[in-house]
């Protein structure tokens, strides 16, 4: 047990980091008693942490089965990403004029902090700043309902997206693409913006599918 009991926010950050870094695997059950014993947190604190993880799509709670790390069938992944591509392509079309100075400055500041967190392997911060970057971008498209829909489906794919966070190579590509998106927004180049976004959202999906295929093969072997 930890020397000092952790509050729900500490437990949430620890579990979030474990899921994002791959220490918690898809379909793995999160056991309240084990987490209480390890962290010294109260049962109420652990349940609050679970609720926050569920809200961001990292875990799923099922009746009589408890809480487990979210997983997807190949068909679910393809369907989710088809929706994401449709929504994000439509949002990109809204940027046929240069984005405002405020938007560019906000995105540049977030992208810089995301780069720093990534290179320090601060995966919790990478997760939060990456989400903030894309939310800020899509809020600027001028269609609040479209931005809300994108956020919903982005959250639905969190376990897929975060599986690639452990790859330094993929993180570096994502960093570069964030700044390329900012350049396209500054120029009002909607077509270029979409090409960058399309590549940006497909890469973690492909990584997840490949990693799962390797894991399934290894378990059979």
PDB file of C-alpha atoms in Angstrom:
ATOM      1  CA  UNK A   1       0.000   0.000   0.000  1.00  0.00           C
ATOM      2  CA  UNK A   2       1.218   3.553  -0.664  1.00  0.00           C
ATOM      3  CA  UNK A   3       2.509   5.498   2.325  1.00  0.00           C
ATOM      4  CA  UNK A   4       0.001   8.254   1.670  1.00  0.00           C
ATOM      5  CA  UNK A   5      -3.495   7.450   0.382  1.00  0.00           C
ATOM      6  CA  UNK A   6      -4.187   8.874  -3.076  1.00  0.00           C
ATOM      7  CA  UNK A   7      -7.192  10.981  -3.998  1.00  0.00           C
ATOM      8  CA  UNK A   8      -9.373  10.185  -7.004  1.00  0.00           C
ATOM      9  CA  UNK A   9      -7.445  12.540  -9.287  1.00  0.00           C
ATOM     10  CA  UNK A  10      -4.153  10.804  -8.471  1.00  0.00           C
ATOM     11  CA  UNK A  11      -5.747   7.395  -9.079  1.00  0.00           C
ATOM     12  CA  UNK A  12      -7.247   8.638 -12.352  1.00  0.00           C
ATOM     13  CA  UNK A  13      -3.894   9.960 -13.593  1.00  0.00           C
ATOM     14  CA  UNK A  14      -2.118   6.727 -12.640  1.00  0.00           C
ATOM     15  CA  UNK A  15      -4.664   4.490 -14.375  1.00  0.00           C
ATOM     16  CA  UNK A  16      -4.797   6.790 -17.389  1.00  0.00           C
ATOM     17  CA  UNK A  17      -1.012   6.589 -17.698  1.00  0.00           C
ATOM     18  CA  UNK A  18      -1.083   2.782 -17.381  1.00  0.00           C
ATOM     19  CA  UNK A  19      -3.696   2.460 -20.141  1.00  0.00           C
ATOM     20  CA  UNK A  20      -2.032   4.949 -22.491  1.00  0.00           C
ATOM     21  CA  UNK A  21       1.427   3.434 -22.042  1.00  0.00           C
ATOM     22  CA  UNK A  22       0.115  -0.071 -22.745  1.00  0.00           C
ATOM     23  CA  UNK A  23       0.662  -1.459 -19.241  1.00  0.00           C
ATOM     24  CA  UNK A  24      -3.086  -2.091 -19.116  1.00  0.00           C
ATOM     25  CA  UNK A  25      -4.231  -4.160 -22.072  1.00  0.00           C
ATOM     26  CA  UNK A  26      -7.508  -4.112 -24.058  1.00  0.00           C
ATOM     27  CA  UNK A  27     -10.239  -6.067 -22.227  1.00  0.00           C
ATOM     28  CA  UNK A  28      -8.188  -6.092 -19.010  1.00  0.00           C
ATOM     29  CA  UNK A  29     -10.442  -5.761 -15.965  1.00  0.00           C
ATOM     30  CA  UNK A  30      -9.747  -3.010 -13.437  1.00  0.00           C
ATOM     31  CA  UNK A  31     -10.283  -4.512  -9.980  1.00  0.00           C
ATOM     32  CA  UNK A  32     -11.344  -2.084  -7.271  1.00  0.00           C
ATOM     33  CA  UNK A  33      -9.838  -4.051  -4.387  1.00  0.00           C
ATOM     34  CA  UNK A  34      -6.452  -4.379  -6.106  1.00  0.00           C
ATOM     35  CA  UNK A  35      -6.302  -0.652  -6.842  1.00  0.00           C
ATOM     36  CA  UNK A  36      -7.383   0.241  -3.300  1.00  0.00           C
ATOM     37  CA  UNK A  37      -4.678  -2.013  -1.848  1.00  0.00           C
ATOM     38  CA  UNK A  38      -2.020  -0.580  -4.164  1.00  0.00           C
ATOM     39  CA  UNK A  39      -2.874   3.108  -3.834  1.00  0.00           C
ATOM     40  CA  UNK A  40      -4.440   3.367  -0.395  1.00  0.00           C
ATOM     41  CA  UNK A  41      -7.331   5.296  -1.956  1.00  0.00           C
ATOM     42  CA  UNK A  42     -10.882   4.934  -0.700  1.00  0.00           C
ATOM     43  CA  UNK A  43     -13.394   2.907  -2.684  1.00  0.00           C
ATOM     44  CA  UNK A  44     -15.257   6.131  -3.429  1.00  0.00           C
ATOM     45  CA  UNK A  45     -12.075   7.690  -4.871  1.00  0.00           C
ATOM     46  CA  UNK A  46     -11.417   4.649  -7.069  1.00  0.00           C
ATOM     47  CA  UNK A  47     -14.978   4.728  -8.391  1.00  0.00           C
ATOM     48  CA  UNK A  48     -14.677   8.440  -9.185  1.00  0.00           C
ATOM     49  CA  UNK A  49     -11.465   7.675 -11.106  1.00  0.00           C
ATOM     50  CA  UNK A  50     -13.280   4.918 -13.024  1.00  0.00           C
ATOM     51  CA  UNK A  51     -16.089   7.339 -13.881  1.00  0.00           C
ATOM     52  CA  UNK A  52     -13.607   9.854 -15.319  1.00  0.00           C
ATOM     53  CA  UNK A  53     -11.888   7.154 -17.383  1.00  0.00           C
ATOM     54  CA  UNK A  54     -15.288   6.034 -18.651  1.00  0.00           C
ATOM     55  CA  UNK A  55     -16.193   9.604 -19.582  1.00  0.00           C
ATOM     56  CA  UNK A  56     -13.136   9.891 -21.832  1.00  0.00           C
ATOM     57  CA  UNK A  57     -13.732   6.480 -23.395  1.00  0.00           C
ATOM     58  CA  UNK A  58     -10.690   4.673 -22.005  1.00  0.00           C
ATOM     59  CA  UNK A  59     -12.727   2.106 -20.087  1.00  0.00           C
ATOM     60  CA  UNK A  60     -16.159   0.517 -20.294  1.00  0.00           C
ATOM     61  CA  UNK A  61     -18.415  -0.455 -17.414  1.00  0.00           C
ATOM     62  CA  UNK A  62     -20.620  -3.521 -17.967  1.00  0.00           C
ATOM     63  CA  UNK A  63     -23.326  -4.885 -15.716  1.00  0.00           C
ATOM     64  CA  UNK A  64     -22.079  -7.855 -13.671  1.00  0.00           C
ATOM     65  CA  UNK A  65     -18.677  -7.629 -15.380  1.00  0.00           C
ATOM     66  CA  UNK A  66     -17.210  -4.506 -13.799  1.00  0.00           C
ATOM     67  CA  UNK A  67     -14.862  -2.056 -15.473  1.00  0.00           C
ATOM     68  CA  UNK A  68     -12.371  -3.037 -18.164  1.00  0.00           C
ATOM     69  CA  UNK A  69     -10.090  -1.335 -20.677  1.00  0.00           C
ATOM     70  CA  UNK A  70     -12.035  -0.668 -23.827  1.00  0.00           C
ATOM     71  CA  UNK A  71     -11.462  -2.862 -26.863  1.00  0.00           C
ATOM     72  CA  UNK A  72     -12.974  -3.013 -30.341  1.00  0.00           C
ATOM     73  CA  UNK A  73     -13.683  -5.462 -33.081  1.00  0.00           C
ATOM     74  CA  UNK A  74     -12.144  -4.699 -36.474  1.00  0.00           C
ATOM     75  CA  UNK A  75     -15.590  -3.821 -37.796  1.00  0.00           C
ATOM     76  CA  UNK A  76     -16.188  -1.343 -34.947  1.00  0.00           C
ATOM     77  CA  UNK A  77     -12.833   0.306 -35.633  1.00  0.00           C
ATOM     78  CA  UNK A  78     -13.552   0.661 -39.348  1.00  0.00           C
ATOM     79  CA  UNK A  79     -17.021   2.077 -38.668  1.00  0.00           C
ATOM     80  CA  UNK A  80     -15.786   4.580 -36.083  1.00  0.00           C
ATOM     81  CA  UNK A  81     -13.014   5.809 -38.340  1.00  0.00           C
ATOM     82  CA  UNK A  82     -15.326   6.092 -41.332  1.00  0.00           C
ATOM     83  CA  UNK A  83     -17.491   8.438 -39.263  1.00  0.00           C
ATOM     84  CA  UNK A  84     -14.473  10.392 -38.021  1.00  0.00           C
ATOM     85  CA  UNK A  85     -13.153  10.876 -41.536  1.00  0.00           C
ATOM     86  CA  UNK A  86     -16.522  12.128 -42.797  1.00  0.00           C
ATOM     87  CA  UNK A  87     -16.890  14.602 -39.928  1.00  0.00           C
ATOM     88  CA  UNK A  88     -13.322  15.885 -39.947  1.00  0.00           C
ATOM     89  CA  UNK A  89     -13.270  16.251 -43.740  1.00  0.00           C
ATOM     90  CA  UNK A  90     -16.377  18.403 -43.475  1.00  0.00           C
ATOM     91  CA  UNK A  91     -14.818  20.519 -40.727  1.00  0.00           C
ATOM     92  CA  UNK A  92     -11.659  21.045 -42.791  1.00  0.00           C
ATOM     93  CA  UNK A  93     -13.782  22.506 -45.586  1.00  0.00           C
ATOM     94  CA  UNK A  94     -14.736  25.359 -43.255  1.00  0.00           C
ATOM     95  CA  UNK A  95     -11.147  26.651 -43.292  1.00  0.00           C
ATOM     96  CA  UNK A  96     -11.039  28.012 -46.852  1.00  0.00           C
ATOM     97  CA  UNK A  97     -10.018  31.380 -45.388  1.00  0.00           C
ATOM     98  CA  UNK A  98      -7.047  31.990 -43.066  1.00  0.00           C
ATOM     99  CA  UNK A  99      -7.875  31.210 -39.432  1.00  0.00           C
ATOM    100  CA  UNK A 100      -7.894  34.053 -36.912  1.00  0.00           C
ATOM    101  CA  UNK A 101      -4.714  35.184 -35.196  1.00  0.00           C
ATOM    102  CA  UNK A 102      -6.153  34.091 -31.847  1.00  0.00           C
ATOM    103  CA  UNK A 103      -6.759  30.566 -33.152  1.00  0.00           C
ATOM    104  CA  UNK A 104      -3.260  30.293 -34.658  1.00  0.00           C
ATOM    105  CA  UNK A 105      -1.631  31.561 -31.456  1.00  0.00           C
ATOM    106  CA  UNK A 106      -3.665  29.193 -29.269  1.00  0.00           C
ATOM    107  CA  UNK A 107      -2.882  26.170 -31.457  1.00  0.00           C
ATOM    108  CA  UNK A 108       0.815  27.065 -31.656  1.00  0.00           C
ATOM    109  CA  UNK A 109       1.059  27.321 -27.871  1.00  0.00           C
ATOM    110  CA  UNK A 110      -0.697  23.973 -27.358  1.00  0.00           C
ATOM    111  CA  UNK A 111       1.388  22.282 -30.073  1.00  0.00           C
ATOM    112  CA  UNK A 112       4.578  23.501 -28.431  1.00  0.00           C
ATOM    113  CA  UNK A 113       3.551  22.176 -25.025  1.00  0.00           C
ATOM    114  CA  UNK A 114       2.475  18.881 -26.625  1.00  0.00           C
ATOM    115  CA  UNK A 115       5.903  18.554 -28.295  1.00  0.00           C
ATOM    116  CA  UNK A 116       7.677  19.173 -24.993  1.00  0.00           C
ATOM    117  CA  UNK A 117       5.508  16.647 -23.122  1.00  0.00           C
ATOM    118  CA  UNK A 118       5.997  14.058 -25.854  1.00  0.00           C
ATOM    119  CA  UNK A 119       9.770  14.338 -25.800  1.00  0.00           C
ATOM    120  CA  UNK A 120       9.744  13.981 -22.021  1.00  0.00           C
ATOM    121  CA  UNK A 121       7.441  10.940 -22.401  1.00  0.00           C
ATOM    122  CA  UNK A 122       4.823  12.534 -20.152  1.00  0.00           C
ATOM    123  CA  UNK A 123       2.018  10.476 -21.644  1.00  0.00           C
ATOM    124  CA  UNK A 124      -0.778  11.882 -19.496  1.00  0.00           C
ATOM    125  CA  UNK A 125       0.092  15.406 -20.640  1.00  0.00           C
ATOM    126  CA  UNK A 126       0.478  14.201 -24.248  1.00  0.00           C
ATOM    127  CA  UNK A 127      -3.044  12.773 -24.064  1.00  0.00           C
ATOM    128  CA  UNK A 128      -4.576  15.950 -22.614  1.00  0.00           C
ATOM    129  CA  UNK A 129      -2.712  18.395 -24.870  1.00  0.00           C
ATOM    130  CA  UNK A 130      -3.395  16.365 -28.010  1.00  0.00           C
ATOM    131  CA  UNK A 131      -7.099  16.423 -27.195  1.00  0.00           C
ATOM    132  CA  UNK A 132      -6.960  20.152 -26.494  1.00  0.00           C
ATOM    133  CA  UNK A 133      -5.213  20.844 -29.814  1.00  0.00           C
ATOM    134  CA  UNK A 134      -7.865  19.083 -31.877  1.00  0.00           C
ATOM    135  CA  UNK A 135     -10.762  20.448 -29.848  1.00  0.00           C
ATOM    136  CA  UNK A 136      -9.425  24.003 -30.304  1.00  0.00           C
ATOM    137  CA  UNK A 137      -8.973  23.429 -34.033  1.00  0.00           C
ATOM    138  CA  UNK A 138     -12.473  22.091 -34.627  1.00  0.00           C
ATOM    139  CA  UNK A 139     -14.157  24.658 -32.380  1.00  0.00           C
ATOM    140  CA  UNK A 140     -12.710  27.246 -34.756  1.00  0.00           C
ATOM    141  CA  UNK A 141     -14.561  25.775 -37.766  1.00  0.00           C
ATOM    142  CA  UNK A 142     -17.657  27.752 -36.800  1.00  0.00           C
ATOM    143  CA  UNK A 143     -20.082  24.838 -36.549  1.00  0.00           C
ATOM    144  CA  UNK A 144     -20.584  23.974 -32.880  1.00  0.00           C
ATOM    145  CA  UNK A 145     -22.673  20.879 -33.548  1.00  0.00           C
ATOM    146  CA  UNK A 146     -20.053  19.519 -35.947  1.00  0.00           C
ATOM    147  CA  UNK A 147     -17.303  20.197 -33.382  1.00  0.00           C
ATOM    148  CA  UNK A 148     -19.338  18.396 -30.693  1.00  0.00           C
ATOM    149  CA  UNK A 149     -19.825  15.383 -32.966  1.00  0.00           C
ATOM    150  CA  UNK A 150     -16.108  15.228 -33.749  1.00  0.00           C
ATOM    151  CA  UNK A 151     -15.275  15.393 -30.048  1.00  0.00           C
ATOM    152  CA  UNK A 152     -17.715  12.569 -29.317  1.00  0.00           C
ATOM    153  CA  UNK A 153     -16.176  10.223 -31.884  1.00  0.00           C
ATOM    154  CA  UNK A 154     -12.649  11.268 -30.944  1.00  0.00           C
ATOM    155  CA  UNK A 155     -13.414  10.238 -27.359  1.00  0.00           C
ATOM    156  CA  UNK A 156     -14.883   6.976 -28.653  1.00  0.00           C
ATOM    157  CA  UNK A 157     -11.534   6.153 -30.255  1.00  0.00           C
ATOM    158  CA  UNK A 158      -9.250   7.182 -27.363  1.00  0.00           C
ATOM    159  CA  UNK A 159      -7.982   3.643 -26.622  1.00  0.00           C
ATOM    160  CA  UNK A 160      -7.136   3.229 -30.305  1.00  0.00           C
ATOM    161  CA  UNK A 161      -5.377   6.585 -30.610  1.00  0.00           C
ATOM    162  CA  UNK A 162      -3.406   6.291 -27.388  1.00  0.00           C
ATOM    163  CA  UNK A 163      -2.023   2.843 -28.213  1.00  0.00           C
ATOM    164  CA  UNK A 164       0.447   4.583 -30.534  1.00  0.00           C
ATOM    165  CA  UNK A 165       1.676   7.005 -27.858  1.00  0.00           C
ATOM    166  CA  UNK A 166       4.457   4.617 -26.866  1.00  0.00           C
ATOM    167  CA  UNK A 167       6.006   4.899 -30.344  1.00  0.00           C
ATOM    168  CA  UNK A 168       8.470   7.784 -30.372  1.00  0.00           C
ATOM    169  CA  UNK A 169       8.521   7.733 -34.174  1.00  0.00           C
ATOM    170  CA  UNK A 170       4.740   8.106 -34.438  1.00  0.00           C
ATOM    171  CA  UNK A 171       4.712  10.839 -31.802  1.00  0.00           C
ATOM    172  CA  UNK A 172       7.318  12.812 -33.770  1.00  0.00           C
ATOM    173  CA  UNK A 173       5.253  12.519 -36.949  1.00  0.00           C
ATOM    174  CA  UNK A 174       2.175  13.714 -35.028  1.00  0.00           C
ATOM    175  CA  UNK A 175       4.127  16.700 -33.681  1.00  0.00           C
ATOM    176  CA  UNK A 176       5.204  17.679 -37.197  1.00  0.00           C
ATOM    177  CA  UNK A 177       1.642  17.281 -38.498  1.00  0.00           C
ATOM    178  CA  UNK A 178       0.247  19.566 -35.783  1.00  0.00           C
ATOM    179  CA  UNK A 179       2.521  22.378 -37.005  1.00  0.00           C
ATOM    180  CA  UNK A 180       1.692  21.558 -40.636  1.00  0.00           C
ATOM    181  CA  UNK A 181      -2.014  21.895 -39.773  1.00  0.00           C
ATOM    182  CA  UNK A 182      -1.301  25.306 -38.270  1.00  0.00           C
ATOM    183  CA  UNK A 183       0.487  26.362 -41.483  1.00  0.00           C
ATOM    184  CA  UNK A 184      -2.456  25.201 -43.598  1.00  0.00           C
ATOM    185  CA  UNK A 185      -4.877  27.062 -41.328  1.00  0.00           C
ATOM    186  CA  UNK A 186      -2.766  30.220 -41.577  1.00  0.00           C
ATOM    187  CA  UNK A 187      -2.900  29.984 -45.360  1.00  0.00           C
ATOM    188  CA  UNK A 188      -6.592  29.096 -45.543  1.00  0.00           C
ATOM    189  CA  UNK A 189      -5.653  25.961 -47.493  1.00  0.00           C
ATOM    190  CA  UNK A 190      -8.563  23.644 -46.696  1.00  0.00           C
ATOM    191  CA  UNK A 191      -7.461  20.908 -49.117  1.00  0.00           C
ATOM    192  CA  UNK A 192      -3.973  20.686 -47.627  1.00  0.00           C
ATOM    193  CA  UNK A 193      -5.437  20.747 -44.122  1.00  0.00           C
ATOM    194  CA  UNK A 194      -7.638  17.759 -44.902  1.00  0.00           C
ATOM    195  CA  UNK A 195      -4.764  15.773 -46.426  1.00  0.00           C
ATOM    196  CA  UNK A 196      -2.748  16.256 -43.228  1.00  0.00           C
ATOM    197  CA  UNK A 197      -5.717  15.406 -40.985  1.00  0.00           C
ATOM    198  CA  UNK A 198      -6.543  12.294 -42.998  1.00  0.00           C
ATOM    199  CA  UNK A 199      -3.036  10.925 -42.556  1.00  0.00           C
ATOM    200  CA  UNK A 200      -2.989  12.061 -38.917  1.00  0.00           C
ATOM    201  CA  UNK A 201      -6.096  10.132 -37.882  1.00  0.00           C
ATOM    202  CA  UNK A 202      -5.387   6.976 -39.897  1.00  0.00           C
ATOM    203  CA  UNK A 203      -1.879   6.308 -38.549  1.00  0.00           C
ATOM    204  CA  UNK A 204      -2.888   5.424 -34.937  1.00  0.00           C
ATOM    205  CA  UNK A 205      -5.707   3.250 -36.274  1.00  0.00           C
ATOM    206  CA  UNK A 206      -3.272   1.257 -38.431  1.00  0.00           C
ATOM    207  CA  UNK A 207      -0.848   0.960 -35.501  1.00  0.00           C
ATOM    208  CA  UNK A 208      -3.617  -0.369 -33.221  1.00  0.00           C
ATOM    209  CA  UNK A 209      -4.793  -2.940 -35.768  1.00  0.00           C
ATOM    210  CA  UNK A 210      -1.242  -4.144 -36.378  1.00  0.00           C
ATOM    211  CA  UNK A 211      -0.438  -4.321 -32.635  1.00  0.00           C
ATOM    212  CA  UNK A 212      -3.616  -6.265 -31.912  1.00  0.00           C
ATOM    213  CA  UNK A 213      -2.949  -8.685 -34.768  1.00  0.00           C
ATOM    214  CA  UNK A 214       0.555  -9.357 -33.435  1.00  0.00           C
ATOM    215  CA  UNK A 215      -0.795  -9.811 -29.900  1.00  0.00           C
ATOM    216  CA  UNK A 216      -3.452 -12.264 -31.034  1.00  0.00           C
ATOM    217  CA  UNK A 217      -0.904 -14.233 -33.038  1.00  0.00           C
ATOM    218  CA  UNK A 218       1.475 -14.366 -30.065  1.00  0.00           C
ATOM    219  CA  UNK A 219      -1.273 -15.591 -27.728  1.00  0.00           C
ATOM    220  CA  UNK A 220      -2.210 -18.371 -30.159  1.00  0.00           C
ATOM    221  CA  UNK A 221       1.424 -19.374 -30.717  1.00  0.00           C
TER     222      UNK A 221
END
